[in-house]
Amino acid sequence: MNDKLHNPDMDMLMQAICTLGTKEECYRFFEDICTINELQSFSQRFQVAKMLWEHKVYTEISKETGASTATISRVKRTLDYGENGYKLVFERMNEKP
């Protein structure tokens, strides 16, 4: 994990996120802590990651999500060399009925 991110304030934020138990609770918390644009950016990056995970091509991803090729490349780099957070989430989401 990125040591630059680890500090008591970030630990508190991550612990707060871990307390959220439902989608509705997540909406409430993230709508309070983030701007609409930030949430839309998170959502777009997540969709890009999902489509890359499904082996979609950049042109298709860009057309469907509106993401730039630079954004797609950054997400791809994270999927390839990151901390496997996307992988963890995608695998857990596939476990649910």
PDB file of C-alpha atoms in Angstrom:
ATOM      1  CA  MET A   1       0.000   0.000   0.000  1.00  0.00           C
ATOM      2  CA  ASN A   2       1.034   3.575  -0.568  1.00  0.00           C
ATOM      3  CA  ASP A   3       2.804   4.737   2.597  1.00  0.00           C
ATOM      4  CA  LYS A   4       2.174   8.382   1.634  1.00  0.00           C
ATOM      5  CA  LEU A   5      -1.537   7.838   2.302  1.00  0.00           C
ATOM      6  CA  HIS A   6      -1.158   6.230   5.700  1.00  0.00           C
ATOM      7  CA  ASN A   7      -1.723   8.662   8.551  1.00  0.00           C
ATOM      8  CA  PRO A   8      -4.173   8.911  11.462  1.00  0.00           C
ATOM      9  CA  ASP A   9      -6.632  11.086   9.529  1.00  0.00           C
ATOM     10  CA  MET A  10      -6.754   8.686   6.580  1.00  0.00           C
ATOM     11  CA  ASP A  11      -7.085   5.753   8.987  1.00  0.00           C
ATOM     12  CA  MET A  12     -10.097   7.464  10.568  1.00  0.00           C
ATOM     13  CA  LEU A  13     -11.690   8.034   7.151  1.00  0.00           C
ATOM     14  CA  MET A  14     -11.180   4.397   6.126  1.00  0.00           C
ATOM     15  CA  GLN A  15     -12.594   3.218   9.461  1.00  0.00           C
ATOM     16  CA  ALA A  16     -15.626   5.453   8.932  1.00  0.00           C
ATOM     17  CA  ILE A  17     -16.197   3.955   5.467  1.00  0.00           C
ATOM     18  CA  CYS A  18     -15.959   0.459   6.957  1.00  0.00           C
ATOM     19  CA  THR A  19     -18.884   1.265   9.273  1.00  0.00           C
ATOM     20  CA  LEU A  20     -21.254   1.775   6.337  1.00  0.00           C
ATOM     21  CA  GLY A  21     -23.514  -1.212   5.940  1.00  0.00           C
ATOM     22  CA  THR A  22     -25.943  -0.437   3.132  1.00  0.00           C
ATOM     23  CA  LYS A  23     -25.987   1.260  -0.236  1.00  0.00           C
ATOM     24  CA  GLU A  24     -28.278   3.944   1.210  1.00  0.00           C
ATOM     25  CA  GLU A  25     -25.796   4.642   4.024  1.00  0.00           C
ATOM     26  CA  CYS A  26     -23.019   4.928   1.432  1.00  0.00           C
ATOM     27  CA  TYR A  27     -25.054   7.404  -0.600  1.00  0.00           C
ATOM     28  CA  ARG A  28     -25.721   9.511   2.502  1.00  0.00           C
ATOM     29  CA  PHE A  29     -22.091   9.567   3.622  1.00  0.00           C
ATOM     30  CA  PHE A  30     -20.509  10.134   0.221  1.00  0.00           C
ATOM     31  CA  GLU A  31     -23.021  12.829  -0.725  1.00  0.00           C
ATOM     32  CA  ASP A  32     -21.976  14.656   2.451  1.00  0.00           C
ATOM     33  CA  ILE A  33     -18.225  14.212   2.068  1.00  0.00           C
ATOM     34  CA  CYS A  34     -17.811  14.581  -1.723  1.00  0.00           C
ATOM     35  CA  THR A  35     -18.982  17.007  -4.355  1.00  0.00           C
ATOM     36  CA  ILE A  36     -21.279  15.761  -7.096  1.00  0.00           C
ATOM     37  CA  ASN A  37     -18.405  16.095  -9.592  1.00  0.00           C
ATOM     38  CA  GLU A  38     -16.090  14.034  -7.391  1.00  0.00           C
ATOM     39  CA  LEU A  39     -18.684  11.272  -7.090  1.00  0.00           C
ATOM     40  CA  GLN A  40     -19.314  11.325 -10.833  1.00  0.00           C
ATOM     41  CA  SER A  41     -15.551  11.028 -11.428  1.00  0.00           C
ATOM     42  CA  PHE A  42     -15.339   8.077  -9.020  1.00  0.00           C
ATOM     43  CA  SER A  43     -18.264   6.434 -10.762  1.00  0.00           C
ATOM     44  CA  GLN A  44     -16.752   6.990 -14.205  1.00  0.00           C
ATOM     45  CA  ARG A  45     -13.374   5.551 -13.146  1.00  0.00           C
ATOM     46  CA  PHE A  46     -15.123   2.548 -11.621  1.00  0.00           C
ATOM     47  CA  GLN A  47     -17.057   1.924 -14.850  1.00  0.00           C
ATOM     48  CA  VAL A  48     -13.826   2.260 -16.844  1.00  0.00           C
ATOM     49  CA  ALA A  49     -12.132  -0.253 -14.536  1.00  0.00           C
ATOM     50  CA  LYS A  50     -15.054  -2.669 -14.845  1.00  0.00           C
ATOM     51  CA  MET A  51     -14.978  -2.472 -18.624  1.00  0.00           C
ATOM     52  CA  LEU A  52     -11.193  -2.949 -18.708  1.00  0.00           C
ATOM     53  CA  TRP A  53     -11.639  -5.919 -16.356  1.00  0.00           C
ATOM     54  CA  GLU A  54     -14.080  -7.314 -18.932  1.00  0.00           C
ATOM     55  CA  HIS A  55     -11.418  -6.787 -21.660  1.00  0.00           C
ATOM     56  CA  LYS A  56     -13.292  -4.035 -23.497  1.00  0.00           C
ATOM     57  CA  VAL A  57     -11.272  -1.821 -25.861  1.00  0.00           C
ATOM     58  CA  TYR A  58     -10.467   1.841 -25.223  1.00  0.00           C
ATOM     59  CA  THR A  59     -12.718   3.145 -28.009  1.00  0.00           C
ATOM     60  CA  GLU A  60     -15.721   1.264 -26.655  1.00  0.00           C
ATOM     61  CA  ILE A  61     -14.970   2.394 -23.089  1.00  0.00           C
ATOM     62  CA  SER A  62     -14.552   6.019 -24.133  1.00  0.00           C
ATOM     63  CA  LYS A  63     -17.759   5.982 -26.164  1.00  0.00           C
ATOM     64  CA  GLU A  64     -19.830   4.393 -23.391  1.00  0.00           C
ATOM     65  CA  THR A  65     -18.407   6.291 -20.388  1.00  0.00           C
ATOM     66  CA  GLY A  66     -17.229   9.561 -21.906  1.00  0.00           C
ATOM     67  CA  ALA A  67     -13.816   9.018 -20.305  1.00  0.00           C
ATOM     68  CA  SER A  68     -10.741  10.328 -22.060  1.00  0.00           C
ATOM     69  CA  THR A  69      -8.046   7.935 -23.225  1.00  0.00           C
ATOM     70  CA  ALA A  70      -5.783   9.484 -20.565  1.00  0.00           C
ATOM     71  CA  THR A  71      -8.271   8.512 -17.836  1.00  0.00           C
ATOM     72  CA  ILE A  72      -8.647   5.041 -19.293  1.00  0.00           C
ATOM     73  CA  SER A  73      -4.848   4.655 -19.389  1.00  0.00           C
ATOM     74  CA  ARG A  74      -4.508   5.751 -15.747  1.00  0.00           C
ATOM     75  CA  VAL A  75      -7.166   3.269 -14.653  1.00  0.00           C
ATOM     76  CA  LYS A  76      -5.505   0.537 -16.740  1.00  0.00           C
ATOM     77  CA  ARG A  77      -2.177   1.256 -15.056  1.00  0.00           C
ATOM     78  CA  THR A  78      -3.875   0.954 -11.665  1.00  0.00           C
ATOM     79  CA  LEU A  79      -5.420  -2.372 -12.645  1.00  0.00           C
ATOM     80  CA  ASP A  80      -2.033  -3.638 -13.835  1.00  0.00           C
ATOM     81  CA  TYR A  81       0.251  -2.242 -11.133  1.00  0.00           C
ATOM     82  CA  GLY A  82      -1.939  -1.035  -8.276  1.00  0.00           C
ATOM     83  CA  GLU A  83      -2.923  -2.577  -4.970  1.00  0.00           C
ATOM     84  CA  ASN A  84      -5.591  -4.907  -6.466  1.00  0.00           C
ATOM     85  CA  GLY A  85      -8.429  -2.975  -4.859  1.00  0.00           C
ATOM     86  CA  TYR A  86     -10.524  -3.116  -8.020  1.00  0.00           C
ATOM     87  CA  LYS A  87      -9.882  -6.863  -8.300  1.00  0.00           C
ATOM     88  CA  LEU A  88     -10.967  -7.387  -4.701  1.00  0.00           C
ATOM     89  CA  VAL A  89     -14.210  -5.478  -5.244  1.00  0.00           C
ATOM     90  CA  PHE A  90     -15.024  -7.070  -8.601  1.00  0.00           C
ATOM     91  CA  GLU A  91     -14.488 -10.557  -7.214  1.00  0.00           C
ATOM     92  CA  ARG A  92     -16.646  -9.824  -4.172  1.00  0.00           C
ATOM     93  CA  MET A  93     -19.392  -8.298  -6.291  1.00  0.00           C
ATOM     94  CA  ASN A  94     -19.473 -11.425  -8.454  1.00  0.00           C
ATOM     95  CA  GLU A  95     -19.951 -13.595  -5.362  1.00  0.00           C
ATOM     96  CA  LYS A  96     -23.286 -11.941  -4.551  1.00  0.00           C
ATOM     97  CA  PRO A  97     -26.489 -13.335  -6.087  1.00  0.00           C
TER      98      PRO A  97
END
